[in-house]
Coordinates of C-alpha atoms and ligand atoms in Angstrom, one line a residue:
M86 CA -23.3 20.4 1.0
D87 CA -24.1 19.4 4.6
R88 CA -21.1 17.5 6.0
Q89 CA -22.8 17.1 9.4
A90 CA -25.8 15.3 7.7
I91 CA -23.4 12.9 6.0
T92 CA -21.6 12.3 9.3
D93 CA -24.9 11.7 11.1
A94 CA -26.1 9.2 8.4
I95 CA -22.8 7.3 8.4
L96 CA -22.7 7.1 12.2
A97 CA -26.3 6.0 12.4
L98 CA -25.9 3.3 9.7
T99 CA -22.6 1.9 11.0
Q100 CA -23.4 1.9 14.7
G101 CA -22.2 -1.4 16.3
E102 CA -20.8 -2.7 12.9
T103 CA -17.1 -3.9 12.9
D104 CA -16.9 -5.6 9.5
T105 CA -14.4 -3.6 7.5
V106 CA -16.1 -4.1 4.1
A107 CA -19.5 -3.3 5.4
L108 CA -18.1 -0.1 6.9
M109 CA -16.3 0.9 3.8
A110 CA -19.3 0.3 1.6
T111 CA -21.5 2.5 3.8
V112 CA -19.0 5.3 4.0
V113 CA -18.5 5.3 0.3
C114 CA -22.2 5.3 -0.5
E115 CA -23.0 8.2 1.8
I116 CA -20.1 10.4 0.7
H117 CA -20.4 9.7 -3.0
H118 CA -24.1 10.6 -3.1
H119 CA -24.0 13.6 -0.9
H120 CA -20.6 15.3 -1.4
D121 CA -20.9 18.0 -4.1
F122 CA -17.6 17.1 -5.9
A123 CA -17.2 13.3 -5.5
D124 CA -17.2 11.8 -8.9
W125 CA -15.4 8.6 -7.9
T126 CA -15.4 7.5 -4.3
G127 CA -13.7 4.3 -3.1
F128 CA -11.4 2.5 -0.7
Y129 CA -8.2 0.6 -1.6
R130 CA -7.5 -2.1 1.0
V131 CA -4.1 -3.2 2.3
V132 CA -4.1 -6.9 1.3
A133 CA -0.4 -7.7 1.6
P134 CA 2.8 -5.8 2.6
D135 CA 3.0 -2.7 0.4
L136 CA 0.0 -3.7 -1.7
L137 CA -3.4 -2.1 -2.1
K138 CA -6.4 -3.8 -3.8
I139 CA -9.7 -2.2 -4.8
G140 CA -12.5 -2.2 -2.1
P141 CA -16.0 -0.9 -2.1
Y142 CA -16.4 2.0 -4.5
Q143 CA -18.9 4.1 -6.5
G144 CA -18.3 5.6 -9.9
G145 CA -16.7 4.1 -13.0
H146 CA -14.4 1.1 -12.7
G147 CA -11.3 1.6 -10.7
C148 CA -7.8 0.1 -11.1
L149 CA -7.8 -3.2 -9.2
V150 CA -4.2 -3.2 -7.8
I151 CA -2.0 -0.4 -6.6
P152 CA 1.4 -1.0 -5.0
F153 CA 2.4 1.4 -2.3
S154 CA 5.1 2.6 -4.7
R155 CA 2.6 4.0 -7.2
G156 CA 0.1 6.8 -7.5
V157 CA -1.5 9.1 -5.0
C158 CA -3.1 6.2 -3.2
G159 CA 0.2 4.4 -2.9
A160 CA 1.9 7.6 -1.6
A161 CA -0.8 8.1 1.1
A162 CA -0.5 4.5 2.2
R163 CA 3.3 4.6 2.2
S164 CA 3.6 7.9 4.1
G165 CA 0.5 7.6 6.3
R166 CA -0.4 11.2 5.4
V167 CA -3.5 12.8 3.9
L168 CA -2.8 13.8 0.3
N169 CA -4.8 16.6 -1.3
V170 CA -3.9 16.9 -4.9
P171 CA -5.6 20.0 -6.5
D172 CA -4.2 19.2 -10.0
V173 CA -3.6 15.5 -10.8
D174 CA -1.6 16.4 -13.9
A175 CA 1.0 18.1 -11.7
F176 CA 1.4 15.0 -9.5
P177 CA 4.2 12.8 -10.8
D178 CA 3.0 9.2 -11.2
H179 CA -0.7 9.9 -10.7
I180 CA -2.6 6.8 -11.9
A181 CA -5.4 7.9 -14.3
C182 CA -8.2 5.4 -13.9
A183 CA -10.6 8.0 -15.3
S184 CA -9.3 10.6 -17.7
S185 CA -11.9 13.0 -16.4
T186 CA -10.3 13.2 -13.0
R187 CA -8.8 16.6 -12.2
S188 CA -8.2 16.5 -8.5
E189 CA -8.3 14.1 -5.6
L190 CA -8.1 13.7 -1.8
V191 CA -6.7 10.4 -0.4
L192 CA -6.8 9.6 3.3
P193 CA -5.1 6.7 5.1
V194 CA -7.5 4.7 7.3
W195 CA -6.4 2.9 10.5
N196 CA -8.3 0.9 13.1
G197 CA -8.1 1.7 16.8
A198 CA -5.1 -0.7 17.2
G199 CA -3.1 1.3 14.7
K200 CA -3.3 -1.2 11.8
L201 CA -3.5 0.5 8.4
L202 CA -6.6 -0.9 6.7
G203 CA -6.4 1.0 3.5
V204 CA -7.0 4.4 2.0
L205 CA -10.1 6.4 1.1
D206 CA -9.8 7.9 -2.4
L207 CA -12.1 10.8 -3.4
D208 CA -11.7 11.8 -7.1
S209 CA -13.3 14.8 -8.7
D210 CA -13.8 16.0 -12.3
T211 CA -13.5 19.6 -10.8
P212 CA -10.0 21.1 -10.3
A213 CA -9.0 21.7 -6.7
A214 CA -12.4 20.2 -5.5
F215 CA -11.3 19.3 -2.0
D216 CA -10.2 21.7 0.8
R217 CA -9.0 21.7 4.3
D218 CA -12.6 21.4 5.6
D219 CA -12.9 18.0 3.9
E220 CA -9.7 16.9 5.6
D221 CA -10.7 18.2 9.0
W222 CA -14.1 16.5 8.6
L223 CA -13.0 13.1 7.3
V224 CA -9.9 12.4 9.4
P225 CA -11.8 12.1 12.7
L226 CA -14.8 10.6 11.1
L227 CA -12.8 7.7 9.6
A228 CA -11.0 7.2 12.9
Q229 CA -14.3 6.9 14.7
V230 CA -16.0 4.6 12.1
F231 CA -13.1 2.2 11.8
E232 CA -12.0 2.2 15.4
K233 CA -13.2 -1.4 16.0
A234 CA -12.7 -2.7 12.5
E235 CA -10.2 -5.6 11.9
Ligands
SME940 N1 -6.3 8.2 -8.2 C1 -5.5 7.1 -7.8 C2 -5.8 5.9 -8.7 C3 -7.1 5.3 -8.4 S1 -8.3 5.8 -9.3 O1 -8.2 7.0 -10.0 C4 -9.7 5.1 -9.0 C5 -4.0 7.3 -7.7 O2 -3.4 7.9 -8.5 O3 -3.5 6.8 -6.7

């Protein structure tokens, strides 16, 4: 897997774009099709205080609504921290949209003004699919892509 190639494609495709949904759709598409372990890839958007709603995604259908109090996505939104869950069965309150999911990586996404836009949720059917390299790669990439988003 060539993370630099995914980065290059995302930056080229999103150059000058500030629409949040357009950016999310493009990021999801590139990661989903080029990351070796991404079996469900999508954004949940902050739509009200403490409430996430499904955004652009690829894979099987996702849950439509996740409160900040629920699941890995809610925990990432609530805490503002990246959550790498190597075994979803060991995570209390994991929301199983797909029973095939074994591990996941959820990253909070802010714009340049510090507004929390949502979370990026990478789900994999492979146990412990995501590693520190994924976090170190995606955190700065998301900050760059969504800097001017509203
Ligand atoms: N994995 C998430 C739920 C969303 S779906 O699996 C698409 C969670 O527990 O927050």
